[in-house]
Amino acid sequence: MGLKRILSQAKKELAQFSRDRLTVALALVLPLGMLLIYGYAIRLETKNIPLSIQDFDNSPLSRSYVERLFATNQFIPTPLAGTSPLSSLDQGTAKATIVIPPTFAEDVAAGNGKVQALIDGTDVNNARVIQNSVRAVTNFFSQTLPNVQPPEGIRARVRIWFNPGREEALYIVPGIFGVVFWVFPSMLAAIAVVREKEQGTAIQVYASDLSATEWLLGKGLAYWLVAIAEALVVMGVSFLLFHLRLQTNPIPLLVGTAIYLAAAVSFGLFIGARGGNQNAAVQGTAILGFLTSFLLSGFIYRLENIPFPLSLISNIIPARYYILLTRDAFVRGSGWRSIWYVPIVVGIMGLILFRAATKSMKKMQLSE
Amino acid sequence: MIKNNLLQRFFDGRFWALVLKEIQQILKSRQSVFLLIFPPTIQLLVFGLALSPNVDHLSLGLVDYANSAQSREFVSALIENDIFQITAAPTNETQLQQKVRNGQLTAGLIIPPNFDRDLNQGSSAEVQVFIDGVDANTAGIANGYLNQIVNHYNQQKNAVFNTLPIESQSRFLYNPGLTSSWFFVPGVIGVVLTLTGSLISSITVIREKDVGTLEQLLMTPASSGEILLAKIVPLFILLMGDVLIASAMGRFIFHLPFRGNFLIFYLLSGLYVFVSIGLGILLATLSRTQQQVVLTSFFFNAPIIQLSGAIAPIESMPKFFQILSWFDPLRHYVAIARSLVLKGVALEALFPNIIALCLCAAFLLTVSIRRFRSQLN
């Protein structure tokens, strides 16, 4: 295997790449655009939940209860859209309606007051959050009433580690790296291989003394460098915008990212080598790569929630492992100890993909 | 007027010959048929199954220094409804902390040695809990559950003396069982229509550009409007088939209730199909090759999907993105689909969304047709 030939192949590829202005622009703008959109637009927990009140009692007590509900800043008062307590929910202007019965003040004095929370269950995650906070506020309000002793018994002192303010960006942004660093490097590499196949220039490779492996290595090297540039830009911007900070020594992140990008490029080479035409190849990486790294990697919701047949597939998704590594680097900070296996697993997957790519290139050589 | 001309020609033979040719071309190309059936099915299945915000079976590590009947009773109350699950019982605090630190446990609970004494003296006994906050959403919900369980336990223990005077009762409407696929699947139908519709329509247009058959078409007596319309009609028919497939999957695999009128749902989905076709043709006029089309469609589709509320709620986005989402046609379709599938609201409640979709369809189709035509001439 000639190192020189590989390098000159990579050089040629980079020169070709830089001549295609639109692709260069897209290679840098697309990952950044995705970072911005996911980084800002994915928030699972709603903060300002529109809440309607139907207060049939309208007593000083019920009014101070309502005041307490909105004092948490988690809810925003929204007028009822009609006469029915459901009207705001039907129209979607409120996510919940609190119904306070006419006998509220009397009932509370008698020790058995009730309020009803009608919660829009469409968004399952938020419905739960709303239920929990209405309950917490109600309990808290109850305890501040005169004649009520704070409940004795067990008190839990809860501490939330690593991300005490529960900032969702700290969870989402390291996950975005897993998606973006997979999708774009593989897409570019796939296009590069398939283009040559379609234009027929790939056949020249067989006429020259360049082997299929060298050819793919050269291309892979070129797009790996492009991918590293993309990664630097995306990480740099997210340091500035999302206040990510490294929590541990940077070596696992650097090594892991380099290997992950190489695996992504290998995936692209593989799809490119297999795809019959560029359309299929590009769509293959775009849809297959995107869907798996987006949905089966634990990017949005917990991995444990993925049901059985899909959970098997999720085991062979490199993004799943890489996201553990980025979350460790930026949030948890326990270093090699908890993620030592990630570069190994991802590296092996990359090698398998690369091997598969060379195999199908060689097969093509025989048949043509 | 071109419009009148189009209408007249809509009924003459040449136009239908073109439509027939397009349908044949789509069906002949195995790839297009594959694209119409396979990705939507897979996307719907994977999105519907993989996205689940449930927070349960959280792994809990326990160090019980008291190790008494009372502490064990408290622990069993804690794990009773499967939200927490004890997966480790290390011997000391340091080990427990280490496991939470490494991510092996989601939460750690420490019961102090003087737990019994504190409880029996009538004061409160304090237990320590750490929660892994790497996943902010899970940590928040876990914290909420934990407080709820502890409160409930305390109230039960001294029921007679200390019940709180106000109780909140919650009722979940539209999705009483909080089935997460009910939330995702109607939105994902919209996502699938966006991806499939824009991709296929852009490819059918760009392919002729690429191969050069567009020039040939131009030499036929058909006008550019007719050519385009002949491309749109068959795609529309086939994509409406996709809507049926997706609805059937929603109904039979995910057991969506479809509380609204199905015909209205189907017609409004048709309106959205026009939007996605318009988007696809616009993308095709913006690019020269198939690669560029796929890249640019990625560029447009990612924000369209993300800002639509199909995956993450719009209310929690920053104000700027919330405003931006009003211009997102998918947002309106998702709102319509969820309302009709889950809420069964009347048509009137959907008017703002329907008008927005009509405007979007009209805008996209006019701009893309105009661009297409000017590129031809």
XYZ file of C-alpha atoms in Angstrom:
745
model
C 0.000 0.000 0.000
C 1.534 3.253 -1.051
C 1.263 6.089 1.396
C 2.261 8.503 -1.304
C -0.511 7.424 -3.619
C -3.048 7.687 -0.825
C -1.896 11.184 0.024
C -1.979 12.379 -3.540
C -5.430 10.899 -3.947
C -6.545 12.790 -0.841
C -5.014 15.981 -2.163
C -6.769 15.642 -5.484
C -10.044 14.991 -3.704
C -9.681 18.064 -1.513
C -8.863 20.200 -4.534
C -11.970 18.932 -6.288
C -14.076 19.475 -3.200
C -12.926 23.054 -2.738
C -13.787 23.885 -6.329
C -17.455 23.023 -5.781
C -18.483 26.193 -3.990
C -22.029 25.150 -3.189
C -20.960 21.887 -1.597
C -18.286 23.637 0.474
C -20.820 26.167 1.676
C -23.325 23.470 2.491
C -20.670 21.406 4.238
C -20.118 24.221 6.704
C -23.484 25.944 6.809
C -25.652 22.841 7.174
C -24.018 21.528 10.362
C -24.100 24.987 11.890
C -27.725 25.470 10.935
C -28.604 22.169 12.493
C -26.709 23.063 15.653
C -28.626 26.308 15.981
C -32.009 24.807 15.315
C -31.656 21.782 17.547
C -29.712 23.708 20.148
C -32.418 26.301 20.542
C -35.585 24.543 19.505
C -35.421 21.234 21.348
C -36.603 21.819 24.865
C -38.591 18.991 26.305
C -39.849 20.679 29.406
C -42.147 23.608 28.929
C -41.418 26.509 31.225
C -44.224 28.953 30.549
C -47.238 26.696 30.479
C -50.456 28.520 29.570
C -52.977 27.728 32.287
C -56.639 28.685 32.557
C -58.540 28.946 35.799
C -62.217 28.392 36.370
C -62.803 29.643 39.870
C -66.413 28.984 40.892
C -65.683 29.911 44.487
C -63.976 33.258 44.010
C -63.239 33.618 47.694
C -60.117 35.176 49.242
C -58.814 31.654 49.794
C -59.331 30.500 46.224
C -57.795 33.714 44.934
C -54.699 33.290 47.027
C -54.437 29.692 45.837
C -54.528 30.898 42.233
C -51.939 33.512 43.049
C -49.705 30.818 44.471
C -50.052 28.763 41.279
C -48.773 31.602 39.158
C -46.122 32.683 41.652
C -43.964 29.763 40.562
C -43.449 31.337 37.125
C -44.037 27.961 35.618
C -47.547 28.863 34.543
C -48.835 31.803 32.566
C -52.427 32.884 33.146
C -54.619 32.450 30.094
C -58.279 33.412 29.982
C -60.811 30.665 29.424
C -61.789 30.607 25.764
C -65.435 29.912 26.501
C -67.736 28.875 29.285
C -66.699 25.278 29.493
C -63.490 24.441 31.350
C -62.486 22.428 28.297
C -62.803 25.296 25.825
C -59.215 26.531 26.176
C -57.871 23.025 25.901
C -59.903 22.236 22.797
C -58.584 25.341 21.097
C -55.101 24.682 22.320
C -54.679 28.083 23.963
C -54.103 26.522 27.379
C -52.427 23.274 28.362
C -54.443 22.838 31.540
C -57.455 24.250 33.326
C -57.776 24.322 37.093
C -61.363 24.037 38.260
C -62.066 25.320 41.762
C -65.484 24.177 43.045
C -67.994 26.679 44.529
C -67.663 25.202 48.004
C -63.870 25.366 47.985
C -63.352 27.638 51.026
C -65.868 25.728 53.156
C -64.419 22.389 52.146
C -60.908 23.481 52.990
C -62.093 24.637 56.411
C -63.625 21.199 56.877
C -60.348 19.637 55.851
C -61.287 18.139 52.532
C -60.871 20.734 49.811
C -60.444 19.590 46.236
C -59.318 21.220 43.055
C -59.485 19.556 39.715
C -56.720 19.857 37.153
C -57.841 19.111 33.611
C -54.640 18.537 31.711
C -54.153 18.299 27.974
C -52.643 14.840 27.676
C -51.634 15.251 24.037
C -48.035 16.008 24.923
C -47.353 13.173 27.295
C -44.126 14.528 28.727
C -45.541 17.935 29.546
C -48.749 16.472 30.903
C -46.686 14.714 33.542
C -44.699 17.820 34.360
C -47.922 19.807 34.744
C -49.465 17.187 37.002
C -46.376 17.122 39.201
C -46.155 20.867 39.546
C -49.857 21.394 40.253
C -49.572 18.780 42.949
C -46.423 20.294 44.400
C -47.946 23.800 44.487
C -51.160 22.516 46.053
C -49.303 20.630 48.759
C -47.136 23.608 49.456
C -50.146 25.929 49.642
C -51.926 23.516 51.975
C -49.013 23.519 54.335
C -48.942 27.281 54.605
C -52.593 27.406 55.750
C -53.182 28.208 59.425
C -53.923 25.228 61.676
C -52.016 22.913 59.429
C -48.873 21.427 60.772
C -46.273 20.619 58.168
C -46.471 16.875 57.649
C -44.044 15.058 59.806
C -42.169 12.056 58.712
C -39.584 11.594 56.061
C -37.997 14.494 54.297
C -35.945 13.866 51.201
C -33.015 16.152 50.653
C -32.541 15.943 46.928
C -29.446 17.072 45.144
C -29.201 17.043 41.397
C -25.704 16.369 40.251
C -23.714 17.560 37.246
C -26.399 19.929 36.076
C -28.032 21.373 39.176
C -29.931 24.043 37.239
C -31.278 21.342 34.922
C -30.349 23.285 31.823
C -31.595 21.281 28.884
C -29.004 22.713 26.504
C -26.380 20.794 28.461
C -28.150 17.587 27.535
C -29.187 18.442 23.993
C -26.067 20.124 22.587
C -23.593 17.280 23.266
C -26.205 15.032 21.664
C -26.334 17.252 18.581
C -22.631 16.576 18.062
C -23.460 12.895 17.773
C -26.057 13.516 15.052
C -24.278 16.244 13.100
C -20.842 14.610 13.126
C -22.385 11.457 11.759
C -24.749 12.742 9.104
C -22.649 15.331 7.279
C -19.259 13.611 6.989
C -20.961 10.457 5.744
C -23.111 12.367 3.288
C -20.112 14.163 1.764
C -18.085 10.969 1.502
C -20.973 9.082 -0.086
C -21.468 11.813 -2.669
C -17.762 11.808 -3.491
C -17.635 8.071 -4.184
C -20.853 7.874 -6.065
C -20.101 10.853 -8.239
C -17.008 9.182 -9.594
C -18.927 6.006 -10.158
C -21.559 7.842 -12.104
C -19.171 9.904 -14.129
C -17.248 6.784 -14.895
C -14.000 8.113 -13.482
C -13.971 5.337 -10.903
C -13.193 2.900 -13.667
C -9.950 4.693 -14.389
C -8.844 3.595 -10.934
C -8.778 0.030 -12.102
C -6.726 0.914 -15.107
C -4.133 2.643 -12.951
C -1.963 0.947 -10.372
C -4.064 2.456 -7.576
C -5.831 -0.255 -5.597
C -9.437 0.059 -4.476
C -8.288 0.244 -0.867
C -5.849 3.038 -1.589
C -8.454 4.889 -3.567
C -10.966 4.721 -0.721
C -8.324 5.551 1.881
C -7.341 8.648 -0.074
C -10.924 9.795 -0.374
C -11.627 8.884 3.219
C -8.624 10.868 4.423
C -9.773 13.926 2.506
C -13.282 13.835 3.931
C -12.009 13.015 7.375
C -10.080 16.298 7.245
C -13.186 18.115 6.041
C -15.129 16.485 8.871
C -12.570 17.646 11.425
C -12.940 21.183 10.123
C -16.714 20.866 10.468
C -16.367 19.520 13.996
C -14.073 22.362 15.047
C -16.476 24.965 13.699
C -19.539 23.365 15.295
C -17.875 22.824 18.664
C -16.363 26.298 18.641
C -19.717 27.949 17.956
C -21.451 25.910 20.625
C -18.832 26.940 23.176
C -19.760 30.519 22.462
C -23.527 30.150 22.209
C -24.438 27.422 24.661
C -21.732 27.947 27.275
C -20.514 24.406 27.122
C -17.391 23.836 29.167
C -15.133 20.832 29.290
C -15.564 19.078 32.620
C -12.660 16.725 32.313
C -9.422 16.282 30.449
C -9.961 16.778 26.728
C -8.095 13.687 25.527
C -11.063 11.258 25.528
C -13.117 13.809 23.610
C -10.381 14.463 21.052
C -9.530 10.813 20.479
C -13.164 9.773 20.486
C -14.215 12.498 18.056
C -11.400 11.714 15.616
C -12.378 8.047 15.599
C -16.088 8.804 15.366
C -15.577 11.093 12.376
C -13.517 8.395 10.694
C -16.319 5.899 11.292
C -18.837 8.355 9.832
C -16.689 8.809 6.716
C -16.380 5.018 6.411
C -20.134 4.724 6.571
C -20.377 7.232 3.736
C -17.769 5.379 1.689
C -19.645 2.145 2.251
C -22.994 3.565 1.181
C -21.305 5.232 -1.774
C -19.621 2.014 -2.841
C -22.823 0.035 -2.505
C -25.298 2.531 -3.942
C -26.250 1.964 -7.544
C -26.617 5.658 -8.292
C -25.928 8.865 -6.480
C -29.516 9.443 -5.675
C -29.900 6.241 -3.786
C -26.566 6.776 -2.074
C -27.288 10.267 -0.904
C -30.762 9.411 0.201
C -29.436 6.321 1.892
C -27.025 8.283 4.039
C -29.411 11.141 4.552
C -32.335 9.017 5.660
C -30.660 5.968 7.151
C -27.834 7.847 8.842
C -30.023 10.652 10.050
C -32.862 8.518 11.316
C -30.664 6.115 13.237
C -28.381 8.692 14.808
C -31.339 10.913 15.616
C -33.771 8.355 16.967
C -31.867 5.317 18.143
C -28.995 7.006 19.941
C -30.651 8.353 23.074
C -30.314 11.865 21.669
C -33.740 13.061 22.815
C -35.194 10.484 25.181
C -33.631 7.782 27.291
C -32.205 4.779 25.492
C -33.994 2.455 27.901
C -37.324 3.548 26.428
C -36.599 2.122 22.987
C -38.645 -1.071 22.701
C -37.290 -4.493 21.959
C -36.562 -5.027 18.286
C -35.399 -1.445 17.855
C -33.260 -1.566 20.965
C -31.208 -4.303 19.319
C -30.525 -2.038 16.358
C -29.627 0.806 18.663
C -26.716 -1.286 19.941
C -24.975 -1.027 16.597
C -25.484 2.700 16.172
C -22.119 4.422 16.762
C -23.843 7.689 17.729
C -25.240 5.961 20.767
C -21.740 5.411 22.122
C -20.303 8.697 21.003
C -23.075 10.655 22.730
C -22.102 9.019 26.020
C -18.628 10.354 25.441
C -19.644 13.936 24.625
C -22.062 14.074 27.541
C -19.310 12.864 29.785
C -16.868 15.438 28.478
C -19.245 18.384 28.822
C -21.532 17.478 31.708
C -20.554 14.498 33.795
C -16.811 14.801 33.720
C -15.799 11.386 34.961
C -13.267 10.877 32.172
C -11.893 7.609 30.827
C -13.227 5.656 33.784
C -16.815 5.493 32.548
C -16.346 5.758 28.784
C -13.094 3.954 28.056
C -14.818 1.505 25.735
C -16.410 4.115 23.477
C -13.410 4.786 21.178
C -12.805 1.033 20.931
C -16.384 0.157 19.994
C -16.724 3.017 17.536
C -13.298 2.235 16.071
C -14.237 -1.388 15.438
C -17.501 -0.338 13.797
C -15.565 2.080 11.583
C -13.137 -0.633 10.533
C -15.959 -3.020 9.675
C -17.648 -0.345 7.580
C -14.410 0.476 5.794
C -13.719 -3.172 5.099
C -17.217 -3.567 3.679
C -16.653 -0.525 1.487
C -13.409 -1.877 0.006
C -15.041 -5.242 -0.557
C -17.866 -3.837 -2.606
C -15.489 -1.652 -4.589
C -13.411 -4.705 -5.430
C -16.451 -6.689 -6.381
C -17.425 -3.976 -8.769
C -13.973 -4.177 -10.290
C -14.448 -7.827 -11.142
C -17.873 -7.451 -12.626
C -16.974 -4.538 -14.841
C -55.087 34.061 -19.011
C -52.885 31.085 -18.430
C -55.067 29.885 -15.592
C -58.142 29.641 -17.826
C -56.130 27.972 -20.460
C -54.971 25.421 -17.958
C -58.468 24.725 -16.830
C -59.644 24.247 -20.402
C -56.792 21.990 -21.191
C -57.283 20.095 -17.994
C -60.053 18.253 -19.729
C -58.532 17.720 -23.133
C -56.685 14.595 -24.118
C -53.164 15.901 -24.329
C -52.984 16.791 -20.698
C -54.145 13.381 -19.562
C -51.704 11.762 -21.904
C -48.970 13.629 -20.095
C -50.351 12.612 -16.703
C -50.500 9.015 -17.817
C -46.937 9.209 -19.018
C -45.842 10.588 -15.647
C -47.649 7.908 -13.685
C -46.109 5.258 -15.874
C -42.699 6.793 -15.411
C -43.051 6.868 -11.653
C -44.306 3.318 -11.457
C -41.711 2.100 -13.911
C -38.883 3.471 -11.858
C -38.573 0.940 -9.060
C -36.762 3.519 -7.009
C -39.691 5.921 -6.916
C -42.149 3.242 -5.891
C -39.723 2.143 -3.247
C -39.404 5.742 -2.071
C -43.152 6.098 -1.885
C -43.717 3.042 0.238
C -40.629 2.008 2.139
C -39.276 5.174 3.831
C -42.671 6.428 5.029
C -43.461 3.083 6.595
C -40.086 2.790 8.284
C -40.078 6.407 9.419
C -43.496 6.128 10.950
C -42.607 2.893 12.741
C -39.251 4.052 14.037
C -40.416 7.509 15.082
C -43.551 6.121 16.679
C -41.746 3.425 18.584
C -38.412 5.021 19.399
C -39.590 8.340 20.758
C -40.894 7.737 24.203
C -40.586 10.219 27.024
C -41.622 7.740 29.697
C -39.721 8.077 32.898
C -39.797 4.813 34.791
C -37.556 1.959 35.813
C -34.943 4.451 36.894
C -32.020 2.637 38.404
C -31.691 3.465 42.075
C -28.800 2.617 44.349
C -29.502 2.265 48.043
C -27.358 2.528 51.142
C -29.497 1.791 54.158
C -27.495 2.501 57.311
C -30.597 2.122 59.483
C -31.588 -1.240 58.081
C -34.734 -1.397 60.188
C -38.323 -2.395 59.590
C -39.268 1.258 59.104
C -36.525 1.986 56.603
C -37.396 -1.118 54.617
C -41.030 -0.101 54.584
C -40.083 3.304 53.207
C -37.926 1.730 50.529
C -40.686 -0.595 49.429
C -43.062 2.380 49.154
C -40.483 4.067 46.986
C -40.142 1.245 44.507
C -43.791 0.209 44.596
C -44.889 1.671 41.285
C -41.820 0.864 39.224
C -40.641 4.400 38.771
C -37.550 3.551 40.742
C -35.938 0.195 40.673
C -33.200 -0.855 43.038
C -30.307 -2.155 41.002
C -27.447 -1.759 43.440
C -26.942 -1.919 47.175
C -23.377 -0.803 47.793
C -22.012 -0.999 51.293
C -21.136 2.646 51.743
C -21.787 6.153 50.593
C -18.565 6.518 48.618
C -19.324 3.501 46.481
C -22.828 4.755 45.835
C -21.610 8.188 44.828
C -19.051 6.615 42.548
C -21.757 4.678 40.723
C -23.902 7.759 40.184
C -20.806 9.620 39.039
C -20.020 6.981 36.416
C -23.557 6.946 35.130
C -24.306 3.415 36.263
C -27.126 4.640 38.479
C -29.693 7.359 37.839
C -30.305 8.023 41.503
C -28.792 7.220 44.854
C -30.581 7.072 48.218
C -28.917 7.162 51.609
C -30.899 6.371 54.751
C -28.999 7.624 57.817
C -28.324 5.387 60.866
C -30.521 7.495 63.151
C -33.517 7.201 60.803
C -35.696 5.286 63.307
C -34.830 7.447 66.243
C -35.684 10.649 64.383
C -38.948 9.276 63.115
C -40.080 7.951 66.464
C -39.292 11.183 68.240
C -41.863 12.821 66.049
C -39.415 15.047 64.288
C -38.644 14.407 60.666
C -36.056 12.011 59.472
C -33.964 13.167 56.605
C -32.874 10.928 53.760
C -30.385 12.008 51.143
C -30.993 11.577 47.461
C -28.750 12.357 44.519
C -30.088 12.373 41.021
C -27.968 12.201 37.901
C -28.764 15.518 36.217
C -27.055 14.836 32.880
C -30.486 14.264 31.371
C -32.195 17.390 32.637
C -35.697 16.311 31.674
C -35.509 12.892 33.319
C -33.923 14.399 36.419
C -36.766 16.896 36.773
C -39.468 14.277 36.430
C -37.640 11.868 38.737
C -37.394 14.629 41.331
C -41.120 15.344 41.022
C -42.013 11.691 41.429
C -39.722 11.305 44.388
C -41.322 14.186 46.278
C -44.749 12.857 45.430
C -43.968 9.393 46.738
C -42.466 10.776 49.944
C -45.453 13.072 50.531
C -47.893 10.312 49.886
C -46.024 8.012 52.240
C -46.008 10.603 55.017
C -49.718 11.259 54.634
C -50.527 7.598 54.785
C -48.433 7.091 57.879
C -50.230 9.704 59.916
C -53.504 9.661 58.089
C -55.808 10.687 60.894
C -53.934 13.668 62.180
C -52.304 15.127 59.216
C -54.116 14.948 55.926
C -53.593 18.076 53.913
C -56.757 20.141 53.513
C -56.487 20.520 49.737
C -56.073 17.751 47.291
C -55.488 18.171 43.597
C -57.083 15.650 41.304
C -55.713 15.443 37.789
C -57.489 14.239 34.720
C -55.679 13.798 31.445
C -57.831 14.683 28.493
C -57.548 13.416 24.917
C -54.918 10.858 25.893
C -55.909 9.548 29.306
C -53.400 6.721 29.291
C -50.605 9.126 28.318
C -49.565 6.908 25.429
C -46.573 8.631 23.921
C -47.096 7.344 20.388
C -50.433 9.163 20.332
C -48.492 12.363 20.623
C -45.794 11.517 18.110
C -47.576 9.617 15.344
C -49.937 12.379 14.077
C -46.948 14.714 13.928
C -44.805 12.114 12.245
C -47.413 11.615 9.520
C -46.729 15.264 8.722
C -42.977 14.732 8.877
C -43.244 11.779 6.522
C -45.362 13.728 4.037
C -42.857 16.576 4.112
C -39.842 14.372 3.526
C -41.381 12.065 0.961
C -43.362 14.726 -0.881
C -40.548 17.214 -1.238
C -37.941 14.606 -2.077
C -39.926 12.806 -4.747
C -41.261 15.901 -6.418
C -37.849 17.541 -6.495
C -36.281 14.408 -7.922
C -38.839 13.960 -10.673
C -38.240 17.530 -11.794
C -34.485 17.532 -11.447
C -34.069 14.199 -13.151
C -35.387 15.565 -16.410
C -33.176 18.587 -16.005
C -30.198 16.321 -15.412
C -30.864 13.962 -18.264
C -31.923 16.712 -20.599
C -35.362 15.343 -21.425
C -36.900 18.591 -20.315
C -35.832 20.193 -23.568
C -37.597 17.445 -25.471
C -40.767 18.055 -23.515
C -40.512 21.712 -24.413
C -40.672 20.905 -28.070
C -44.036 19.263 -27.634
C -47.010 21.578 -27.986
C -47.699 21.375 -24.228
C -47.137 24.566 -22.282
C -44.739 24.691 -19.348
C -47.715 24.992 -17.002
C -49.191 21.834 -18.419
C -45.925 19.998 -18.121
C -45.645 20.918 -14.483
C -49.271 20.193 -13.714
C -48.887 16.832 -15.363
C -46.035 16.209 -12.974
C -47.950 17.352 -9.924
C -51.192 15.449 -10.438
C -49.775 11.910 -10.384
C -47.503 12.700 -7.450
C -50.481 14.044 -5.627
C -52.460 10.877 -6.270
C -49.607 8.673 -5.115
C -48.890 10.733 -2.003
C -52.545 10.544 -1.061
C -51.956 6.799 -1.092
C -49.161 7.434 1.398
C -51.596 9.286 3.631
C -53.857 6.240 3.596
C -50.983 3.908 4.436
C -49.869 6.175 7.258
C -53.397 6.544 8.673
C -53.940 2.814 8.550
C -50.676 2.247 10.397
C -51.648 4.859 12.947
C -54.992 3.222 13.447
C -53.973 -0.419 13.553
C -50.428 -0.384 14.883
C -50.539 2.574 17.244
C -54.292 2.473 17.967
C -54.799 6.176 17.395
C -58.389 7.121 18.181
C -59.144 9.343 15.103
C -61.838 11.187 17.014
C -62.444 13.809 14.326
C -63.954 13.373 10.919
C -61.623 11.212 8.851
C -62.712 12.740 5.555
C -61.757 16.194 6.798
C -58.448 14.823 8.007
C -57.860 13.265 4.618
C -58.758 16.406 2.687
C -56.564 18.619 4.842
C -53.741 16.123 4.451
C -54.254 16.577 0.725
C -53.815 20.311 1.186
C -50.545 19.641 2.982
C -49.419 17.309 0.196
C -49.651 20.305 -2.143
C -47.402 22.229 0.206
C -44.790 19.493 0.221
C -44.916 19.129 -3.564
C -44.567 22.889 -3.935
C -41.569 22.810 -1.655
C -40.014 20.016 -3.673
C -40.398 21.845 -6.976
C -38.989 24.989 -5.434
C -35.960 23.021 -4.239
C -35.552 21.557 -7.702
C -35.492 25.023 -9.233
C -32.874 26.119 -6.711
C -30.442 23.358 -7.617
C -28.756 21.984 -10.670
C -27.988 18.383 -9.717
C -29.591 15.644 -7.676
C -26.923 15.905 -4.990
C -27.611 19.541 -4.562
C -31.314 18.859 -4.316
C -30.805 16.367 -1.542
C -28.465 18.689 0.320
C -30.746 21.684 0.005
C -33.766 19.625 0.992
C -31.872 18.664 4.107
C -31.253 22.328 4.678
C -34.968 23.144 4.514
C -36.488 20.027 5.973
C -34.526 19.976 9.218
C -35.841 23.357 10.433
C -39.320 22.688 9.054
C -39.535 19.518 11.112
C -37.855 20.886 14.198
C -39.937 24.042 14.424
C -43.220 22.267 13.785
C -43.731 20.917 17.266
C -43.866 17.369 15.906
C -41.048 16.279 18.186
C -40.488 18.945 20.816
C -43.169 21.306 22.118
C -43.316 24.775 20.549
C -44.183 26.497 23.831
C -40.773 25.708 25.241
C -38.813 27.229 22.377
C -37.342 30.720 22.708
C -39.732 33.472 21.615
C -37.922 34.075 18.324
C -38.313 30.452 17.246
C -41.934 30.432 18.330
C -42.641 33.340 16.012
C -40.638 31.686 13.247
C -42.727 28.545 13.663
C -45.846 30.429 12.564
C -44.327 30.452 9.088
C -43.763 26.742 9.190
C -46.483 24.945 7.215
C -45.806 21.707 9.045
C -46.632 23.383 12.336
C -50.141 24.030 11.061
C -50.540 20.547 9.689
C -49.357 18.983 12.948
C -51.817 21.127 14.892
C -54.622 20.037 12.551
C -53.642 16.374 12.664
C -53.397 16.257 16.453
C -56.682 18.110 16.871
C -58.547 15.806 14.513
C -56.924 12.577 15.608
C -56.829 13.098 19.366
C -59.226 15.885 20.259
C -61.904 15.500 17.635
C -62.509 19.236 17.529
C -64.890 20.871 15.113
C -63.648 22.339 11.848
C -64.108 25.937 13.099
C -61.349 25.570 15.661
C -58.938 24.756 12.847
C -59.645 27.717 10.575
C -56.489 29.700 11.382
C -54.356 26.655 10.601
C -56.288 25.837 7.444
C -55.944 29.381 6.147
C -52.230 29.323 6.906
C -51.855 26.066 4.980
C -53.801 27.449 2.014
C -51.574 30.511 1.925
C -48.488 28.337 2.125
C -49.642 26.043 -0.648
C -50.586 28.972 -2.877
C -47.312 30.775 -2.198
C -45.076 27.742 -2.739
C -46.864 26.591 -5.864
C -46.877 30.043 -7.483
C -43.251 30.765 -6.714
C -42.054 27.360 -7.765
C -44.122 27.324 -10.952
C -42.912 30.783 -11.859
C -39.286 29.846 -11.257
C -39.722 26.625 -13.166
C -41.201 28.429 -16.099
C -38.548 31.125 -16.212
C -35.874 28.452 -16.112
C -37.457 26.756 -19.089
C -37.679 29.828 -21.236
